[in-house]
Every structure is written in structure tokens, then in C-alpha cells.
PDB file of C-alpha atoms in Angstrom:
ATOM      1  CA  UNK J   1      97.019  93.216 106.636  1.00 65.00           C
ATOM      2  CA  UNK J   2      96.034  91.895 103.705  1.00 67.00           C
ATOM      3  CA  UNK J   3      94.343  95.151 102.376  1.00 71.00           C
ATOM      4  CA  UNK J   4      97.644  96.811 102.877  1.00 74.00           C
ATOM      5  CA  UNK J   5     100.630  94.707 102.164  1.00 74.00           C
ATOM      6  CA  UNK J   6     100.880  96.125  98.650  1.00 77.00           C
ATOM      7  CA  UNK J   7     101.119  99.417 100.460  1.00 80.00           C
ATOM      8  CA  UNK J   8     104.940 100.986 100.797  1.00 82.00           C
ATOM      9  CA  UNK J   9     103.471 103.037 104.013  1.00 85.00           C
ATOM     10  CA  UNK J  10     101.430 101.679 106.292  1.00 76.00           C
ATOM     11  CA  UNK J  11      98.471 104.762 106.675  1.00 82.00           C
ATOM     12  CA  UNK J  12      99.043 105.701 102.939  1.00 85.00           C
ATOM     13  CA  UNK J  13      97.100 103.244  99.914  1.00 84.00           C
ATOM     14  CA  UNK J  14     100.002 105.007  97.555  1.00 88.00           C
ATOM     15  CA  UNK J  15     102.735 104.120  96.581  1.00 88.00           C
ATOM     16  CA  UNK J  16     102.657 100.754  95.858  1.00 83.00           C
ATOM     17  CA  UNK J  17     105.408  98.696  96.646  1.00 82.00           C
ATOM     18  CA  UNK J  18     107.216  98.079  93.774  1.00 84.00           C
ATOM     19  CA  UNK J  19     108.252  93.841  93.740  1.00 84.00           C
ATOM     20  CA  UNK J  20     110.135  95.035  90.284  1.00 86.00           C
ATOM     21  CA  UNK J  21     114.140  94.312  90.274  1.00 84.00           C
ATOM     22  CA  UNK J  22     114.478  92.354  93.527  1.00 89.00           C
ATOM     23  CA  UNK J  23     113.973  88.899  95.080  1.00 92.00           C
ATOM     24  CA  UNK J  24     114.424  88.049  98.476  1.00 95.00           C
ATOM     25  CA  UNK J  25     115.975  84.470  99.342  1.00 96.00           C
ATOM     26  CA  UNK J  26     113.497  83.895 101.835  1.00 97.00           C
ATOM     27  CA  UNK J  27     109.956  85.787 103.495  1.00 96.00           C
ATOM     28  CA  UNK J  28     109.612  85.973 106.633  1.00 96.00           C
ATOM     29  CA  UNK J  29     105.335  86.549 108.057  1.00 94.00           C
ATOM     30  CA  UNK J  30     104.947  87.309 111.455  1.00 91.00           C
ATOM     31  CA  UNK J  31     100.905  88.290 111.444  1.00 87.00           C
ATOM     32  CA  UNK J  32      98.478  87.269 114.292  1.00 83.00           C
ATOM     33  CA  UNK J  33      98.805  88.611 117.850  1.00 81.00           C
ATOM     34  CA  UNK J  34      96.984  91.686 116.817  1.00 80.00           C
ATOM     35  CA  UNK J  35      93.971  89.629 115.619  1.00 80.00           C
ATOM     36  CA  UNK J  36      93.517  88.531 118.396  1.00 81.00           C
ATOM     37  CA  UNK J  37      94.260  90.983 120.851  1.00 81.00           C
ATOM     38  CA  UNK J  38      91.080  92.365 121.106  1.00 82.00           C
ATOM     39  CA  UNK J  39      87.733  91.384 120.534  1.00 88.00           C
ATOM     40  CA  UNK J  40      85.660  90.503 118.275  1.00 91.00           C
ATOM     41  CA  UNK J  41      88.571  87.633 117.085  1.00 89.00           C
ATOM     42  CA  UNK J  42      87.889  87.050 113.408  1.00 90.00           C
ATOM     43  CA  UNK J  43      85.859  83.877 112.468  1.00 93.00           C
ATOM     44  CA  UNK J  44      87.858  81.179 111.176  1.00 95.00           C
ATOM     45  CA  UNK J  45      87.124  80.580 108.194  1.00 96.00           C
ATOM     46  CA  UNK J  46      87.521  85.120 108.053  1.00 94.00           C
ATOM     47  CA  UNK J  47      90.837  84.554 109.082  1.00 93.00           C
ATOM     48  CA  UNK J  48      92.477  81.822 106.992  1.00 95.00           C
ATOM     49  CA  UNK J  49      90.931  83.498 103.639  1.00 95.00           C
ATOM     50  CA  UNK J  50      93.307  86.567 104.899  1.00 93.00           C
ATOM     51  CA  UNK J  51      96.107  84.727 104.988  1.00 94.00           C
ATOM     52  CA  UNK J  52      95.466  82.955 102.129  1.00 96.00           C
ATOM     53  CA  UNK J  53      94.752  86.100 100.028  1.00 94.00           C
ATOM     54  CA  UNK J  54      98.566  87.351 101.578  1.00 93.00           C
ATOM     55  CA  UNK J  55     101.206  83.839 100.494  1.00 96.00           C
ATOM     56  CA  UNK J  56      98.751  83.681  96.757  1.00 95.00           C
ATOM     57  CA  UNK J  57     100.139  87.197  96.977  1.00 92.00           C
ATOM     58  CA  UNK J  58     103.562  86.726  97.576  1.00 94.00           C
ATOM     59  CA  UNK J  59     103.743  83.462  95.469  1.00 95.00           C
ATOM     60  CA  UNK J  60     102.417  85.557  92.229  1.00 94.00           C
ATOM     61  CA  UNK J  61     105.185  88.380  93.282  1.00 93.00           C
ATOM     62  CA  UNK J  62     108.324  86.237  93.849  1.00 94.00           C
ATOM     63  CA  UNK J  63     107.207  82.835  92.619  1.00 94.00           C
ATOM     64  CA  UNK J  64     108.413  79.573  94.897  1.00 95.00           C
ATOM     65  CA  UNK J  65     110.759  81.256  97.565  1.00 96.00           C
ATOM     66  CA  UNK J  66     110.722  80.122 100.759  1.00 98.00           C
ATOM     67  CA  UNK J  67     108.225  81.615 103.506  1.00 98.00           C
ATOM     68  CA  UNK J  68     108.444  81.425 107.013  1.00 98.00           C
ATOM     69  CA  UNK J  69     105.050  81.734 109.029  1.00 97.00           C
ATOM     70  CA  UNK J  70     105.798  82.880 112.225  1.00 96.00           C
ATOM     71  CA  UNK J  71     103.414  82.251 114.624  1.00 93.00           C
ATOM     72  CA  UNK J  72     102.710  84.476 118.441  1.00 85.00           C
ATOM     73  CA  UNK J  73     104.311  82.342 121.098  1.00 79.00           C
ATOM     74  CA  UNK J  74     101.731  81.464 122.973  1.00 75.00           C
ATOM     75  CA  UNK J  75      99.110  78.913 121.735  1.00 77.00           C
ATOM     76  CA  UNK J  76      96.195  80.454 120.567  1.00 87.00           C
ATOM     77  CA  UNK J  77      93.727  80.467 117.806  1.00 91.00           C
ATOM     78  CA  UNK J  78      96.544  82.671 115.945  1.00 92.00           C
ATOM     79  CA  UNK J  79      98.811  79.977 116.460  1.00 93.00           C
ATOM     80  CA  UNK J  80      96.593  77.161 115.637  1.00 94.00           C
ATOM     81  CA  UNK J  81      94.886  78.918 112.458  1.00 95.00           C
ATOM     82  CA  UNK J  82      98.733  79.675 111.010  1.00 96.00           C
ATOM     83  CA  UNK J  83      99.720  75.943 111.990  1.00 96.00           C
ATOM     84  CA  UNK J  84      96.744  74.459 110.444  1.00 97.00           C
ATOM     85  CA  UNK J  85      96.961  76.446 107.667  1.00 97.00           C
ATOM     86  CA  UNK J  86     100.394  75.691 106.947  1.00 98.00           C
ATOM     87  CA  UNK J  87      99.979  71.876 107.601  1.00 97.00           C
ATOM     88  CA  UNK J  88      97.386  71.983 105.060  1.00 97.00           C
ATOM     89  CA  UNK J  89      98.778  74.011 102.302  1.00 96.00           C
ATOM     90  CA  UNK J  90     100.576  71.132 100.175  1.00 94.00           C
ATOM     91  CA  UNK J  91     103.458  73.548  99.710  1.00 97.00           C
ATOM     92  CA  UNK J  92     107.206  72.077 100.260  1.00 97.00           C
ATOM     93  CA  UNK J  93     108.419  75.874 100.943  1.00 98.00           C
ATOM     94  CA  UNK J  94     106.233  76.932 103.123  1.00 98.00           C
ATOM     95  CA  UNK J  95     107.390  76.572 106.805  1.00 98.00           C
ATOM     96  CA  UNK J  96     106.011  77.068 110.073  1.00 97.00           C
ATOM     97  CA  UNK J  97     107.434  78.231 113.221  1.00 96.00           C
ATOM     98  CA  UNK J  98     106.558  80.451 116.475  1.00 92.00           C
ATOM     99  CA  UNK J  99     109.076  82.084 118.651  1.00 84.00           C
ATOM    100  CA  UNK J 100     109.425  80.941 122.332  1.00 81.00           C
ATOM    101  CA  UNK J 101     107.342  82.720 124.855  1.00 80.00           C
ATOM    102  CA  UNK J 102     109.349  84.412 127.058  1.00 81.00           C
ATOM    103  CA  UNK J 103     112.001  85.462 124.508  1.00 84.00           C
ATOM    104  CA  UNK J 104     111.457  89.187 125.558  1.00 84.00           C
ATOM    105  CA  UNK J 105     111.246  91.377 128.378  1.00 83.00           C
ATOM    106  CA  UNK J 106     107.661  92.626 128.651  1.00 83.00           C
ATOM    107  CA  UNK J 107     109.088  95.440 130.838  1.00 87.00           C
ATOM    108  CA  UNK J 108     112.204  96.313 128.583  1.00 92.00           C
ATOM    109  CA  UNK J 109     112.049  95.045 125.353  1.00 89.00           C
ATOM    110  CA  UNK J 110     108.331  96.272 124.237  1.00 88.00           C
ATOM    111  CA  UNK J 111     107.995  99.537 122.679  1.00 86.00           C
ATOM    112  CA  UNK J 112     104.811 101.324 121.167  1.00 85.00           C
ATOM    113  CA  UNK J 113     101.620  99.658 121.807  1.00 80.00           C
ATOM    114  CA  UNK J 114     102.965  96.556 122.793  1.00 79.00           C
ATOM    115  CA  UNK J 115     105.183  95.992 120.049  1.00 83.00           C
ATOM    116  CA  UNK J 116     108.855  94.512 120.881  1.00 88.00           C
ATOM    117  CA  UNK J 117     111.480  97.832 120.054  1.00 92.00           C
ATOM    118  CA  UNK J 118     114.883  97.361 118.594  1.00 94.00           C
ATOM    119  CA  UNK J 119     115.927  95.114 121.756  1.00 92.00           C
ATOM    120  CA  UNK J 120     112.889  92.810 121.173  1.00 91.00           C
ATOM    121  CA  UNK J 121     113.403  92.685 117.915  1.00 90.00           C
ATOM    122  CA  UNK J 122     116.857  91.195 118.200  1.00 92.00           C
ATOM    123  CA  UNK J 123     115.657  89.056 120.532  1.00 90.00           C
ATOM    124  CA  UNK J 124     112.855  87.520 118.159  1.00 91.00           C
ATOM    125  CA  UNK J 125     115.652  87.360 115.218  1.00 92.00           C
ATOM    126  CA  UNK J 126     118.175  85.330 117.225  1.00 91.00           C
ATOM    127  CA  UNK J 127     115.653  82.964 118.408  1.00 91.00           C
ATOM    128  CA  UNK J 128     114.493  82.105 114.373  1.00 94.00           C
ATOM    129  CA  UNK J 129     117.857  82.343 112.884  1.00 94.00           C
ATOM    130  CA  UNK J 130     118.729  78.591 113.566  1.00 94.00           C
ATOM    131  CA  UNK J 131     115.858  78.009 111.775  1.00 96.00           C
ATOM    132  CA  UNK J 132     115.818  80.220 109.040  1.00 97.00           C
ATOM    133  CA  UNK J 133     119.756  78.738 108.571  1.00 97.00           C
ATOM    134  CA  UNK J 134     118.149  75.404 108.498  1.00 96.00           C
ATOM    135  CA  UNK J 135     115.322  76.053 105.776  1.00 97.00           C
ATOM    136  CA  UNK J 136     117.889  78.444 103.588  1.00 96.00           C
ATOM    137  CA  UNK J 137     121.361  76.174 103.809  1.00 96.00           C
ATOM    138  CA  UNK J 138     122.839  79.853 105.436  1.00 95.00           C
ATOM    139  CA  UNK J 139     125.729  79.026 107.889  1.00 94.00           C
ATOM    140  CA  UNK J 140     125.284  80.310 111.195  1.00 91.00           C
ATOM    141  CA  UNK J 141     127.559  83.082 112.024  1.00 87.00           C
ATOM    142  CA  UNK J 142     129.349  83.428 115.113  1.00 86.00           C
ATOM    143  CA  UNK J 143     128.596  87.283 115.671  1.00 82.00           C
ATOM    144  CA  UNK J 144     125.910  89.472 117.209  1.00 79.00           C
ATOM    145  CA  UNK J 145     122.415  90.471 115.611  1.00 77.00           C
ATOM    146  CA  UNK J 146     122.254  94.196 114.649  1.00 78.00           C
TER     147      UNK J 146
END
């Protein structure tokens, strides 16, 4: 992910994505499961100079925003890597968090290769919006996730 987070499109190395004329409040990472979904798992040390290489990235592109590092459910060398990273990184905005296993349907909710479709998806969101309203200062809004 690292190699291609600049990308606009996933498959294509052009264009770039343009971080010109717009800052989010907040960034939101959810990278891991698929690093570990089959093998060989990357090495350690492989793995936290990744991530490392993506938050210098978005620090130099939109300065000292808040970042959320969402971690796979279940505990996991993805889980622990991103946690221990996190723990370690000295940085007041960057925040950790994993969604609760469970949270989707496996039968229902997951969509191409595994990945959670729209009803997933809203099922993820609602379960990190108390958070996200926590780090941010957003109220909570009494109304569904679209």
C-alpha cells in the first residue's frame, strides 16, 4: 500500500492524487488483514517501515491532523504491529483503534474477495464513530449511516 497510496486508481501509477486545495479534519487507515491473509506474512521490522513510510507521508501532505489507525479485529500480528507502532510513535494525534470482531455478517455483509460491501461498511463506520467523535470534538448525531 505504500507503493500506491499516491496513486488516484488503484491498478494505474497515474494520476497522482492531487493533496492540493483540500484538508481533511481527520484520516482514517484501515491497512493489515490483507498482510496477513496469506503467507509469507511480512517480517516485522518489513512491515512497520511500510507503515512508517505511509503516516511520514500523510504528515508531509496535511501536516498534524489527526489519524486514526484502525486495526483488523482480531488480535494478530496486524493488530499488534499497528498497536505497537502507534504506542511508540511519540505523536499526540495519532490514535489507535480496531473494530469489534463480529461487527459484520461474514455471510451477508462481505462482498468481493472478502471485503465487507456497502452493508459492512456501515457496519465498520458506526462501530468507530463514537470514537472518531471523541478524538475530533464532532457531536454524535442521532441519525443513520449512509
Amino acid at each position: 500500500m505504500k507503493d500506491r497510496m499516491m496513486q488516484t486508481f488503484d491498478m494505474y501509477p497515474q494520476p497522482q492524487w492531487s493533496f492540493i486545495g483540500y484538508t481533511p479534519d481527520l484520516v482514517v487507515i484501515n491497512l493489515g488483514s490483507n498482510d496477513f491473509s496469506t503467507k509469507p506474512h511480512p517480517l516485522k521490522e518489513e512491515f512497520m517501515a511500510a507503515y512508517d513510510i505511509i503516516i511520514k507521508n500523510i504528515r508531509t501532505k496535511y501536516g498534524n491532523i489527526p489519524v486514526l489507525c484502525v486495526a483488523p479485529p482480531l488480535r494478530g500480528m496486524a493488530f499488534e504491529y499497528i498497536k505497537e507502532y502507534c504506542d511508540n510513535a511519540n505523536d499526540p494525534k495519532l490514535f489507535f483503534t480496531a473494530y469489534l470482531a463480529g461487527v459484520h455478517n461474514r455471510d451477508s455483509d462481505l462482498g468481493s474477495v472478502g471485503h465487507p460491501n456497502y452493508n459492512g461498511q456501515r457496519k465498520i463506520a458506526q462501530n468507530l464513530i463514537p470514537y472518531i467523535s471523541t478524538i475530533t470534538g464532532w457531536p454524535l448525531e442521532n441519525k443513520p449511516v449512509k
